[in-house]
CSV table of C-alpha atoms and ligand atoms in Angstrom, one decimal:
chain,number,residue,atom,x,y,z
Q,8,UNK,CA,0.1,0.1,-0.3
Q,9,UNK,CA,1.2,3.5,-0.8
Q,10,UNK,CA,1.8,5.7,2.3
Q,11,UNK,CA,-0.8,8.4,2.7
Q,12,UNK,CA,1.2,11.8,3.5
Q,13,UNK,CA,-2.3,13.0,5.2
Q,14,UNK,CA,-2.3,10.4,7.7
Q,15,UNK,CA,-0.2,11.1,10.7
Q,16,UNK,CA,0.8,7.6,11.4
Q,17,UNK,CA,2.0,7.1,8.0
Q,18,UNK,CA,4.3,10.4,8.4
Q,19,UNK,CA,5.9,8.9,11.6
Q,20,UNK,CA,6.5,5.6,10.0
Q,21,UNK,CA,7.9,7.1,6.8
Q,22,UNK,CA,10.1,9.4,9.1
Q,23,UNK,CA,11.3,6.8,11.1
Q,24,UNK,CA,12.5,4.9,7.9
Q,25,UNK,CA,14.5,7.8,6.4
Q,26,UNK,CA,15.1,10.5,8.8
Q,27,UNK,CA,17.7,10.9,11.7
Q,28,UNK,CA,16.7,13.3,14.1
Q,29,UNK,CA,19.1,15.8,15.9
Q,30,UNK,CA,19.9,15.2,19.7
Q,31,UNK,CA,17.9,12.1,19.7
Q,32,UNK,CA,18.6,8.3,20.7
Q,33,UNK,CA,16.5,7.0,17.8
Q,34,UNK,CA,15.9,4.0,19.5
Q,35,UNK,CA,13.5,6.3,21.9
Q,36,UNK,CA,11.2,6.5,19.0
Q,37,UNK,CA,10.0,2.9,19.4
Q,38,UNK,CA,8.1,3.7,22.5
Q,39,UNK,CA,7.3,7.8,21.6
Q,40,UNK,CA,7.6,8.3,17.7
Q,41,UNK,CA,7.9,11.6,16.5
Q,42,UNK,CA,4.8,13.7,16.4
Q,43,UNK,CA,3.9,14.7,12.9
Q,44,UNK,CA,2.8,18.5,13.2
Q,45,UNK,CA,0.5,19.9,10.5
Q,46,UNK,CA,0.1,23.7,11.3
Q,47,UNK,CA,1.2,26.2,14.1
Q,48,UNK,CA,-0.6,29.4,15.3
Q,49,UNK,CA,0.2,31.5,18.0
Q,50,UNK,CA,1.6,29.3,21.0
Q,51,UNK,CA,-0.1,26.5,19.4
Q,52,UNK,CA,1.1,23.4,17.3
Q,53,UNK,CA,-1.5,21.1,16.0
Q,54,UNK,CA,-1.1,17.4,14.9
Q,55,UNK,CA,-3.0,15.8,12.0
Q,56,UNK,CA,-5.5,14.6,14.4
Q,57,UNK,CA,-6.5,18.4,15.4
Q,58,UNK,CA,-4.7,17.6,18.7
Q,59,UNK,CA,-3.2,20.8,20.0
Q,60,UNK,CA,0.3,21.2,22.0
Q,61,UNK,CA,1.2,24.4,23.7
Q,62,UNK,CA,4.9,25.2,22.6
Q,63,UNK,CA,6.0,26.2,26.2
Q,64,UNK,CA,9.9,26.1,24.9
Q,65,UNK,CA,9.2,28.3,22.0
Q,66,UNK,CA,10.7,25.1,19.8
Q,67,UNK,CA,14.0,25.2,21.0
Q,68,UNK,CA,14.1,29.0,22.2
Q,69,UNK,CA,13.7,30.5,18.7
Q,70,UNK,CA,10.0,31.6,18.6
Q,71,UNK,CA,8.9,34.9,20.1
Q,72,UNK,CA,6.0,36.0,18.6
Q,73,UNK,CA,4.0,33.1,17.7
Q,74,UNK,CA,4.0,30.4,15.2
Q,75,UNK,CA,2.8,31.2,11.4
Q,76,UNK,CA,2.8,34.7,12.9
Q,77,UNK,CA,0.8,36.5,10.0
Q,78,UNK,CA,3.1,39.7,10.1
Q,79,UNK,CA,6.5,38.1,9.7
Q,80,UNK,CA,4.9,35.7,7.1
Q,81,UNK,CA,3.7,38.2,4.8
Q,82,UNK,CA,7.4,40.0,5.1
Q,83,UNK,CA,8.7,36.4,4.0
Q,84,UNK,CA,6.5,36.1,1.2
Q,85,UNK,CA,6.7,39.4,-0.1
Q,86,UNK,CA,10.7,39.0,0.0
Q,87,UNK,CA,10.4,35.7,-1.5
Q,88,UNK,CA,8.4,37.0,-4.5
Q,89,UNK,CA,11.2,39.8,-4.7
Q,90,UNK,CA,14.8,38.4,-3.9
Q,91,UNK,CA,15.3,35.1,-2.4
Q,92,UNK,CA,18.9,35.1,-2.2
Q,93,UNK,CA,22.3,36.8,-3.6
Q,94,UNK,CA,25.8,35.9,-3.2
Q,95,UNK,CA,26.8,38.2,-0.5
Q,96,UNK,CA,30.4,38.6,-1.4
Q,97,UNK,CA,30.5,41.6,-3.8
Q,98,UNK,CA,26.8,42.1,-3.8
Q,99,UNK,CA,24.5,43.5,-1.0
Q,100,UNK,CA,20.9,44.0,-0.5
Q,101,UNK,CA,18.3,46.2,1.2
Q,102,UNK,CA,17.1,43.6,4.2
Q,103,UNK,CA,20.8,43.3,5.3
Q,104,UNK,CA,21.8,46.9,5.4
Q,105,UNK,CA,18.6,47.8,7.0
Q,106,UNK,CA,19.0,44.7,9.4
Q,107,UNK,CA,22.8,45.8,10.2
Q,108,UNK,CA,21.7,49.5,10.7
Q,109,UNK,CA,18.6,48.5,13.0
Q,110,UNK,CA,20.9,46.0,14.9
Q,111,UNK,CA,23.7,48.7,15.6
Q,112,UNK,CA,20.9,51.1,17.2
Q,113,UNK,CA,19.5,48.4,19.7
Q,114,UNK,CA,22.5,46.6,20.8
Q,115,UNK,CA,24.9,47.7,23.5
Q,116,UNK,CA,26.8,51.0,22.5
Q,117,UNK,CA,30.0,50.5,20.5
Q,118,UNK,CA,28.9,47.5,18.4
Q,119,UNK,CA,28.9,48.9,15.2
Q,120,UNK,CA,29.7,46.1,12.7
Q,121,UNK,CA,27.3,43.0,11.6
Q,122,UNK,CA,29.0,39.9,10.0
Q,123,UNK,CA,26.4,37.3,9.1
Q,124,UNK,CA,26.2,33.8,9.3
Q,125,UNK,CA,23.2,31.2,9.3
Q,126,UNK,CA,23.2,29.6,12.5
Q,127,UNK,CA,24.3,29.8,16.0
Q,128,UNK,CA,27.1,27.5,16.2
Q,129,UNK,CA,28.2,29.5,12.9
Q,130,UNK,CA,28.2,32.6,15.0
Q,131,UNK,CA,30.4,31.3,17.7
Q,132,UNK,CA,32.9,29.9,15.1
Q,133,UNK,CA,33.0,33.4,13.4
Q,134,UNK,CA,33.5,35.2,16.9
Q,135,UNK,CA,36.6,32.6,17.9
Q,136,UNK,CA,38.3,32.8,14.6
Q,137,UNK,CA,37.8,36.5,14.4
Q,138,UNK,CA,39.1,37.3,18.2
Q,139,UNK,CA,42.2,35.1,17.3
Q,140,UNK,CA,42.9,36.6,14.1
Q,141,UNK,CA,42.3,40.1,15.6
Q,142,UNK,CA,45.6,39.7,17.9
Q,143,UNK,CA,47.2,38.0,14.6
Q,144,UNK,CA,46.9,41.1,12.7
Q,145,UNK,CA,47.8,43.1,15.8
Q,146,UNK,CA,51.2,41.4,16.0
Q,147,UNK,CA,50.4,39.0,18.9
Q,148,UNK,CA,50.6,35.8,17.8
Q,149,UNK,CA,50.7,34.2,21.3
Q,150,UNK,CA,47.0,34.6,22.0
Q,151,UNK,CA,45.8,31.3,20.7
Q,152,UNK,CA,43.8,30.3,23.6
Q,153,UNK,CA,40.3,30.8,25.1
Q,154,UNK,CA,38.7,30.7,28.5
Q,155,UNK,CA,35.0,29.5,28.9
Q,156,UNK,CA,32.5,28.5,31.9
Q,157,UNK,CA,32.3,25.4,33.2
Q,158,UNK,CA,28.5,23.9,32.3
Q,159,UNK,CA,28.5,26.4,29.2
Q,160,UNK,CA,27.2,25.9,26.0
Q,161,UNK,CA,27.9,27.1,22.6
Q,162,UNK,CA,26.7,24.7,20.0
Q,163,UNK,CA,27.9,21.7,18.2
Q,164,UNK,CA,30.4,22.2,15.7
Q,165,UNK,CA,33.9,21.5,17.0
Q,166,UNK,CA,35.1,25.2,17.9
Q,167,UNK,CA,31.7,25.7,19.6
Q,168,UNK,CA,31.6,22.4,21.4
Q,169,UNK,CA,35.2,22.8,22.6
Q,170,UNK,CA,34.3,26.1,24.5
Q,171,UNK,CA,31.1,24.5,25.5
Q,172,UNK,CA,31.2,22.1,28.9
Q,173,UNK,CA,28.0,20.0,28.9
Q,174,UNK,CA,29.6,16.6,28.9
Q,175,UNK,CA,26.8,14.8,27.6
Q,176,UNK,CA,27.4,16.5,24.3
Q,177,UNK,CA,31.2,16.8,24.4
Q,178,UNK,CA,33.1,14.2,26.3
Q,179,UNK,CA,33.3,11.7,23.6
Q,180,UNK,CA,34.5,14.2,21.0
Q,181,UNK,CA,37.4,15.6,23.3
Q,182,UNK,CA,39.9,14.2,21.1
Q,183,UNK,CA,38.9,16.3,18.2
Q,184,UNK,CA,38.8,19.5,20.2
Q,185,UNK,CA,41.1,22.3,21.1
Q,186,UNK,CA,42.4,22.8,24.5
Q,187,UNK,CA,40.0,25.4,26.4
Q,188,UNK,CA,40.9,26.8,29.9
Q,189,UNK,CA,37.5,26.3,31.8
Q,190,UNK,CA,36.8,28.9,34.6
Q,191,UNK,CA,34.4,27.6,37.4
Q,192,UNK,CA,30.8,28.6,36.7
Q,193,UNK,CA,29.0,31.2,38.8
Q,194,UNK,CA,25.8,29.1,38.6
Q,195,UNK,CA,23.9,30.1,41.7
Q,196,UNK,CA,22.3,26.6,42.1
Q,197,UNK,CA,25.6,25.7,43.6
Q,198,UNK,CA,25.6,28.6,46.0
Q,199,UNK,CA,26.0,28.0,49.9
Q,200,UNK,CA,23.4,28.0,52.1
Q,201,UNK,CA,22.5,31.7,53.2
Q,202,UNK,CA,24.6,33.4,50.3
Q,203,UNK,CA,23.1,35.7,48.0
Q,204,UNK,CA,23.2,35.3,44.2
Q,205,UNK,CA,25.3,38.4,43.9
Q,206,UNK,CA,27.9,37.2,46.9
Q,207,UNK,CA,28.3,33.6,45.1
Q,208,UNK,CA,29.0,35.0,41.4
Q,209,UNK,CA,31.5,37.4,43.1
Q,210,UNK,CA,33.0,34.6,44.7
Q,211,UNK,CA,33.2,32.6,41.6
Q,212,UNK,CA,34.6,35.6,39.5
Q,213,UNK,CA,37.8,35.7,42.0
Q,214,UNK,CA,38.7,32.2,40.0
Q,215,UNK,CA,38.2,33.9,36.9
Q,216,UNK,CA,40.5,36.6,37.8
Q,217,UNK,CA,43.2,34.1,38.5
Q,218,UNK,CA,42.9,32.4,35.4
Q,219,UNK,CA,43.1,35.7,33.5
Q,220,UNK,CA,46.2,36.9,35.5
Q,221,UNK,CA,47.8,33.4,34.8
Q,222,UNK,CA,47.1,33.1,31.2
Q,223,UNK,CA,46.1,36.4,29.6
Q,224,UNK,CA,49.3,36.4,27.5
Q,225,UNK,CA,48.2,33.6,25.8
Q,226,UNK,CA,44.3,33.8,25.8
Q,227,UNK,CA,42.4,35.8,23.0
Q,228,UNK,CA,39.1,35.7,24.5
Q,229,UNK,CA,36.9,34.9,27.3
Q,230,UNK,CA,33.2,33.3,26.0
Q,231,UNK,CA,30.1,33.3,28.4
Q,232,UNK,CA,26.6,33.0,28.2
Q,233,UNK,CA,25.1,36.1,29.7
Q,234,UNK,CA,23.1,35.4,33.1
Q,235,UNK,CA,21.9,32.1,31.8
Q,236,UNK,CA,23.4,29.0,31.1
Q,237,UNK,CA,20.4,27.7,29.0
Q,238,UNK,CA,21.5,24.2,27.6
Q,239,UNK,CA,23.5,23.4,30.8
Q,240,UNK,CA,19.9,23.5,32.7
Q,241,UNK,CA,19.0,26.9,32.8
Q,242,UNK,CA,21.7,27.9,35.4
Q,243,UNK,CA,21.5,31.5,36.3
Q,244,UNK,CA,24.1,34.1,37.9
Q,245,UNK,CA,24.1,37.6,38.9
Q,246,UNK,CA,24.8,40.5,36.6
Q,247,UNK,CA,27.7,41.5,38.7
Q,248,UNK,CA,29.7,38.8,37.2
Q,249,UNK,CA,29.6,40.1,33.9
Q,250,UNK,CA,30.5,43.7,35.0
Q,251,UNK,CA,33.6,42.5,36.9
Q,252,UNK,CA,34.6,40.1,33.8
Q,253,UNK,CA,34.4,43.2,31.3
Q,254,UNK,CA,36.7,45.1,33.7
Q,255,UNK,CA,39.1,42.3,34.0
Q,256,UNK,CA,39.2,41.5,30.2
Q,257,UNK,CA,40.1,45.1,29.4
Q,258,UNK,CA,42.6,45.2,32.0
Q,259,UNK,CA,44.2,41.9,30.8
Q,260,UNK,CA,43.8,42.7,27.0
Q,261,UNK,CA,41.7,39.8,26.3
Q,262,UNK,CA,38.4,40.0,24.3
Q,263,UNK,CA,35.2,39.2,25.8
Q,264,UNK,CA,32.6,37.2,23.6
Q,265,UNK,CA,29.0,37.3,24.9
Q,266,UNK,CA,27.1,34.5,23.4
Q,267,UNK,CA,23.5,35.9,23.8
Q,268,UNK,CA,22.1,33.5,21.1
Q,269,UNK,CA,19.6,32.0,23.4
Q,270,UNK,CA,19.0,34.9,26.0
Q,271,UNK,CA,19.1,37.8,23.4
Q,272,UNK,CA,15.9,39.5,22.1
Q,273,UNK,CA,14.4,39.7,25.6
Q,274,UNK,CA,14.4,36.5,27.1
Q,275,UNK,CA,16.3,37.6,30.3
Q,276,UNK,CA,13.8,40.7,30.7
Q,277,UNK,CA,16.1,43.2,29.1
Q,278,UNK,CA,16.4,43.3,25.0
Q,279,UNK,CA,20.1,42.1,25.5
Q,280,UNK,CA,21.3,40.3,28.5
Q,281,UNK,CA,24.6,42.4,28.9
Q,282,UNK,CA,22.2,45.7,29.3
Q,283,UNK,CA,21.7,44.2,33.2
Q,284,UNK,CA,25.3,44.9,34.1
Q,285,UNK,CA,25.9,48.0,31.6
Q,286,UNK,CA,28.6,46.0,29.7
Q,287,UNK,CA,29.6,46.0,25.7
Q,288,UNK,CA,31.3,42.8,24.9
Q,289,UNK,CA,33.8,42.7,22.2
Q,290,UNK,CA,31.8,40.4,20.1
Q,291,UNK,CA,28.0,39.6,20.5
Q,292,UNK,CA,26.7,36.4,19.3
Q,293,UNK,CA,23.0,36.5,18.1
Q,294,UNK,CA,20.6,33.9,16.3
Q,295,UNK,CA,17.4,31.9,17.4
Q,296,UNK,CA,14.7,34.9,18.1
Q,297,UNK,CA,16.7,37.2,15.8
Q,298,UNK,CA,14.3,36.0,13.3
Q,299,UNK,CA,11.2,35.2,15.6
Q,300,UNK,CA,11.7,31.7,15.2
Q,301,UNK,CA,11.2,31.9,11.2
Q,302,UNK,CA,14.6,31.1,9.6
Q,303,UNK,CA,18.2,30.4,10.3
Q,304,UNK,CA,20.2,33.5,10.7
Q,305,UNK,CA,22.9,34.5,12.8
Q,306,UNK,CA,24.9,37.8,13.4
Q,307,UNK,CA,28.2,38.4,15.4
Q,308,UNK,CA,28.6,42.1,16.2
Q,309,UNK,CA,31.8,43.7,16.9
Q,310,UNK,CA,33.4,47.1,17.4
Q,311,UNK,CA,35.7,49.6,14.9
Q,312,UNK,CA,38.4,48.6,16.7
Q,313,UNK,CA,38.3,45.0,15.6
Q,314,UNK,CA,37.0,45.8,12.3
Q,315,UNK,CA,40.0,48.4,11.7
Q,316,UNK,CA,42.5,45.5,12.5
Q,317,UNK,CA,41.4,43.8,9.1
Q,318,UNK,CA,41.0,46.8,7.0
Q,319,UNK,CA,44.2,46.8,4.8
Q,320,UNK,CA,45.7,46.1,1.3
Q,321,UNK,CA,44.5,42.7,-0.2
Q,322,UNK,CA,48.1,41.6,-0.3
Q,323,UNK,CA,48.8,42.3,3.5
Q,324,UNK,CA,46.5,39.4,3.8
Q,325,UNK,CA,44.8,40.5,6.7
Q,326,UNK,CA,41.2,40.1,5.5
Q,327,UNK,CA,38.5,37.5,7.4
Q,328,UNK,CA,38.0,35.1,4.7
Q,329,UNK,CA,35.1,33.4,6.5
Q,330,UNK,CA,32.2,32.5,4.6
Q,331,UNK,CA,28.9,30.8,4.3
Q,332,UNK,CA,26.7,30.0,1.2
Q,333,UNK,CA,23.6,31.5,2.8
Q,334,UNK,CA,25.4,34.4,4.5
Q,335,UNK,CA,22.7,37.4,5.3
Q,336,UNK,CA,20.0,35.3,3.4
Q,337,UNK,CA,17.4,38.2,2.1
Q,338,UNK,CA,14.6,36.2,3.3
Q,339,UNK,CA,16.0,35.8,6.8
Q,340,UNK,CA,17.1,39.3,7.0
Q,341,UNK,CA,13.5,40.5,6.0
Q,342,UNK,CA,12.0,38.3,8.6
Q,343,UNK,CA,14.6,39.6,11.2
Q,344,UNK,CA,13.3,43.0,10.3
Q,345,UNK,CA,9.7,42.0,10.8
Q,346,UNK,CA,10.6,40.9,14.0
Q,347,UNK,CA,12.2,44.1,15.2
Q,348,UNK,CA,9.1,46.0,14.1
Q,349,UNK,CA,7.1,43.9,16.4
Q,350,UNK,CA,9.4,44.8,19.1
Q,351,UNK,CA,9.3,48.4,18.4
Q,352,UNK,CA,5.6,48.6,18.2
Q,353,UNK,CA,4.1,46.3,20.7
Q,354,UNK,CA,6.4,47.3,23.6
Q,355,UNK,CA,7.3,43.8,23.9
Q,356,UNK,CA,9.9,44.1,26.8
Q,357,UNK,CA,7.5,46.0,29.0
Q,358,UNK,CA,4.6,43.6,28.4
Q,359,UNK,CA,7.0,40.8,29.1
Q,360,UNK,CA,7.5,42.1,32.4
Q,361,UNK,CA,4.0,41.5,33.4
Q,362,UNK,CA,3.9,37.9,31.8
Q,363,UNK,CA,7.1,37.2,33.5
Q,364,UNK,CA,5.9,38.0,36.9
Q,365,UNK,CA,2.7,35.9,36.5
Q,366,UNK,CA,4.8,32.9,35.2
Q,367,UNK,CA,7.2,33.2,37.9
Q,368,UNK,CA,4.6,33.4,40.5
Q,369,UNK,CA,2.6,30.5,39.6
Q,370,UNK,CA,5.9,28.5,39.3
Q,371,UNK,CA,7.0,29.3,42.6
Q,372,UNK,CA,4.1,27.4,43.8
Q,373,UNK,CA,5.9,24.2,43.0
Q,374,UNK,CA,8.8,25.3,45.5
Q,375,UNK,CA,6.9,23.3,48.0
Q,376,UNK,CA,7.1,20.0,46.4
Q,377,UNK,CA,9.4,17.5,48.4
Q,378,UNK,CA,11.3,16.9,45.0
Q,379,UNK,CA,11.6,20.5,44.0
Q,380,UNK,CA,15.0,21.8,44.9
Q,381,UNK,CA,14.7,25.2,43.3
Q,382,UNK,CA,12.5,27.5,41.2
Q,383,UNK,CA,14.5,30.1,39.5
Q,384,UNK,CA,13.9,32.9,37.0
Q,385,UNK,CA,15.3,35.5,34.8
Q,386,UNK,CA,12.7,37.1,32.9
Q,387,UNK,CA,10.8,34.8,30.6
Q,388,UNK,CA,12.9,31.9,31.5
Q,389,UNK,CA,11.7,29.7,34.4
Q,390,UNK,CA,13.4,26.5,35.8
Q,391,UNK,CA,12.1,24.2,38.3
Q,392,UNK,CA,15.0,21.8,39.3
Q,393,UNK,CA,14.3,18.5,40.7
Q,394,UNK,CA,16.1,16.5,43.0
Q,395,UNK,CA,15.9,13.4,44.8
Q,396,UNK,CA,16.9,14.8,48.0
Q,397,UNK,CA,15.6,18.3,48.5
Q,398,UNK,CA,17.7,19.4,51.4
Q,399,UNK,CA,21.1,18.4,49.9
Q,400,UNK,CA,20.1,19.0,46.3
Q,401,UNK,CA,21.4,15.4,45.7
Q,402,UNK,CA,20.2,14.6,41.8
Q,403,UNK,CA,18.6,11.8,40.7
Q,404,UNK,CA,20.6,9.1,38.9
Q,405,UNK,CA,20.4,10.5,35.4
Q,406,UNK,CA,19.4,6.9,34.1
Q,407,UNK,CA,16.1,7.4,35.6
Q,408,UNK,CA,15.1,10.1,33.3
Q,409,UNK,CA,12.7,11.5,35.4
Q,410,UNK,CA,12.4,14.7,33.3
Q,411,UNK,CA,11.7,12.6,30.4
Q,412,UNK,CA,8.5,11.3,32.2
Q,413,UNK,CA,7.5,15.1,32.5
Q,414,UNK,CA,8.0,15.3,28.8
Q,415,UNK,CA,5.8,12.5,28.1
Q,416,UNK,CA,3.1,13.3,30.6
Q,417,UNK,CA,2.7,16.8,29.4
Q,418,UNK,CA,2.5,15.6,25.7
Q,419,UNK,CA,-0.6,13.5,26.8
Q,420,UNK,CA,-2.0,17.0,28.2
Q,421,UNK,CA,-1.3,18.9,25.2
Q,422,UNK,CA,1.7,20.9,26.4
Q,423,UNK,CA,5.2,20.4,24.9
Q,424,UNK,CA,7.8,20.5,27.8
Q,425,UNK,CA,11.2,19.3,27.1
Q,426,UNK,CA,13.1,19.1,30.3
Q,427,UNK,CA,17.0,19.4,30.4
Q,428,UNK,CA,17.7,16.4,32.5
Q,429,UNK,CA,15.5,17.0,35.6
Q,430,UNK,CA,15.1,20.5,35.0
Q,431,UNK,CA,11.6,21.3,33.7
Q,432,UNK,CA,11.8,24.7,32.5
Q,433,UNK,CA,9.4,27.1,30.9
Q,434,UNK,CA,10.4,29.7,28.1
Q,435,UNK,CA,7.2,30.2,25.9
Q,436,UNK,CA,6.6,32.6,22.8
Q,437,UNK,CA,6.0,36.0,24.1
Q,438,UNK,CA,2.7,35.9,23.0
Q,439,UNK,CA,1.7,33.4,25.6
Q,440,UNK,CA,-1.4,34.5,27.8
Q,441,UNK,CA,-2.1,34.2,31.6
Q,442,UNK,CA,-4.5,31.0,31.0
Q,443,UNK,CA,-1.9,29.6,28.7
Q,444,UNK,CA,0.7,30.2,31.3
Q,445,UNK,CA,-1.4,28.6,34.3
Q,446,UNK,CA,-2.0,25.4,31.9
Q,447,UNK,CA,1.9,25.0,31.6
Q,448,UNK,CA,2.4,25.4,35.3
Q,449,UNK,CA,-0.6,23.0,36.2
Q,450,UNK,CA,0.8,20.6,33.7
Q,451,UNK,CA,4.3,20.6,34.9
Q,452,UNK,CA,3.1,20.2,38.6
Q,453,UNK,CA,1.4,17.0,37.7
Q,454,UNK,CA,4.2,15.7,35.4
Q,455,UNK,CA,6.5,16.6,38.4
Q,456,UNK,CA,4.2,14.6,40.8
Q,457,UNK,CA,4.0,11.4,38.6
Q,458,UNK,CA,7.9,11.5,37.7
Q,459,UNK,CA,8.6,11.8,41.3
Q,460,UNK,CA,6.3,9.3,43.2
Q,461,UNK,CA,8.4,6.6,43.2
W,20,PMP,N1,24.9,29.2,21.7
W,20,PMP,C1,23.8,29.2,22.8
W,20,PMP,C2,23.9,29.7,24.0
W,20,PMP,C3,23.0,28.4,22.5
W,20,PMP,O1,21.8,28.2,23.4
W,20,PMP,C4,23.0,27.5,21.0
W,20,PMP,C5,21.7,26.6,20.7
W,20,PMP,N2,20.8,26.1,21.7
W,20,PMP,C6,23.8,27.9,20.2
W,20,PMP,C7,24.9,28.6,20.8
W,20,PMP,C8,24.0,27.1,18.8
W,20,PMP,O2,23.0,27.7,18.2
W,20,PMP,P1,22.4,26.6,16.9
W,20,PMP,O3,21.7,25.5,17.5
W,20,PMP,O4,21.8,27.3,16.1
W,20,PMP,O5,23.8,26.1,16.4
């Protein structure tokens, strides 16, 4: 019999015959096949039976203003009918120029140049290479290393993986990776009882300062995820750490790379997380929410000082000869402009503050649960961390996959939650309303109860 593309069961079967999914042990699909989605609207995804799933994780943190947002979709259609793509070396186009102009007006002051790429990992590669290359062009060839934070995550390509520190993704590939200096994480889940976030973050900074003192001569840059280590389990820290880091990087002549791929565009309560520490990094990596979740696009923003170090006669061989075929794709740039229009016209950051307060208030009700070790929040990111023993924060054995039980329960109830290990988190699209936030938290509460009852 021929497979019927409108039959959801067939779609899943055909998928499993030919497709290999990201970040997935494909054998898991024997018990829970991939769910074919027919359409999306607002916070909702809909399958072929008409069952809806509330996308509480914004489809890997990319969606901001709802699935199939009509305004963004219209901009995309218009652009597709005008110019879908053009080589970005030797040519340019209006969406990219306008996007670069707009971005430089909304990011921390001093970031005047935009280098486009097409996904988050690629942006991280660009920032690492550019920093190293800057020091070369300035005549310092000793600066070949990077300092990164324990528990950080910057993507899956080899350079990005090297500066990350989530063992599950990294450990196996270590023989392929460059040698990075790892500083302890300021992650406040690990603070001493009674210690404030600020005091803990400052205490952890002392170790970063020591590493900078020891290694500044050989270090090109420090790379961090500002305020929230997302893939590392939504672990959070105080902005004072970023302020101190900026000052120390300047003092030690080391670049600061801020990877705001996950936290940029309003997720932490300000447009960019760096604003909360009033710092401007030397490189700012953006992606995900940049296009409102419609298309892959990323950008590395930097300053005149860096740009000028590459500007010379061709024969001086100082140029940054890095490229991706789809660099600054016009469809993606146009969609990014439509996304920025929504931010500007709908006062998103202020509206989100009210929504975040509701989500946080509701989520904190879970603090009383005997297996909830912590509920933490940074803007529109809320995380609920489960533990086997609440008082000591002793984790469950990872093999028990408690978070996955929450995931399965929530799917049954029509909510897409995808815990990271035993960290259940909420990162909904900004169009979420109060009733939908209540559904997310209530469903998570049921799931947590079921996942921790034995
Ligand atoms: N940096 C951070 C902080 C991220 O969260 C991610 C993606 N989760 C990346 C980089 C990599 O982005 P991409 O998946 O688009 O390669």
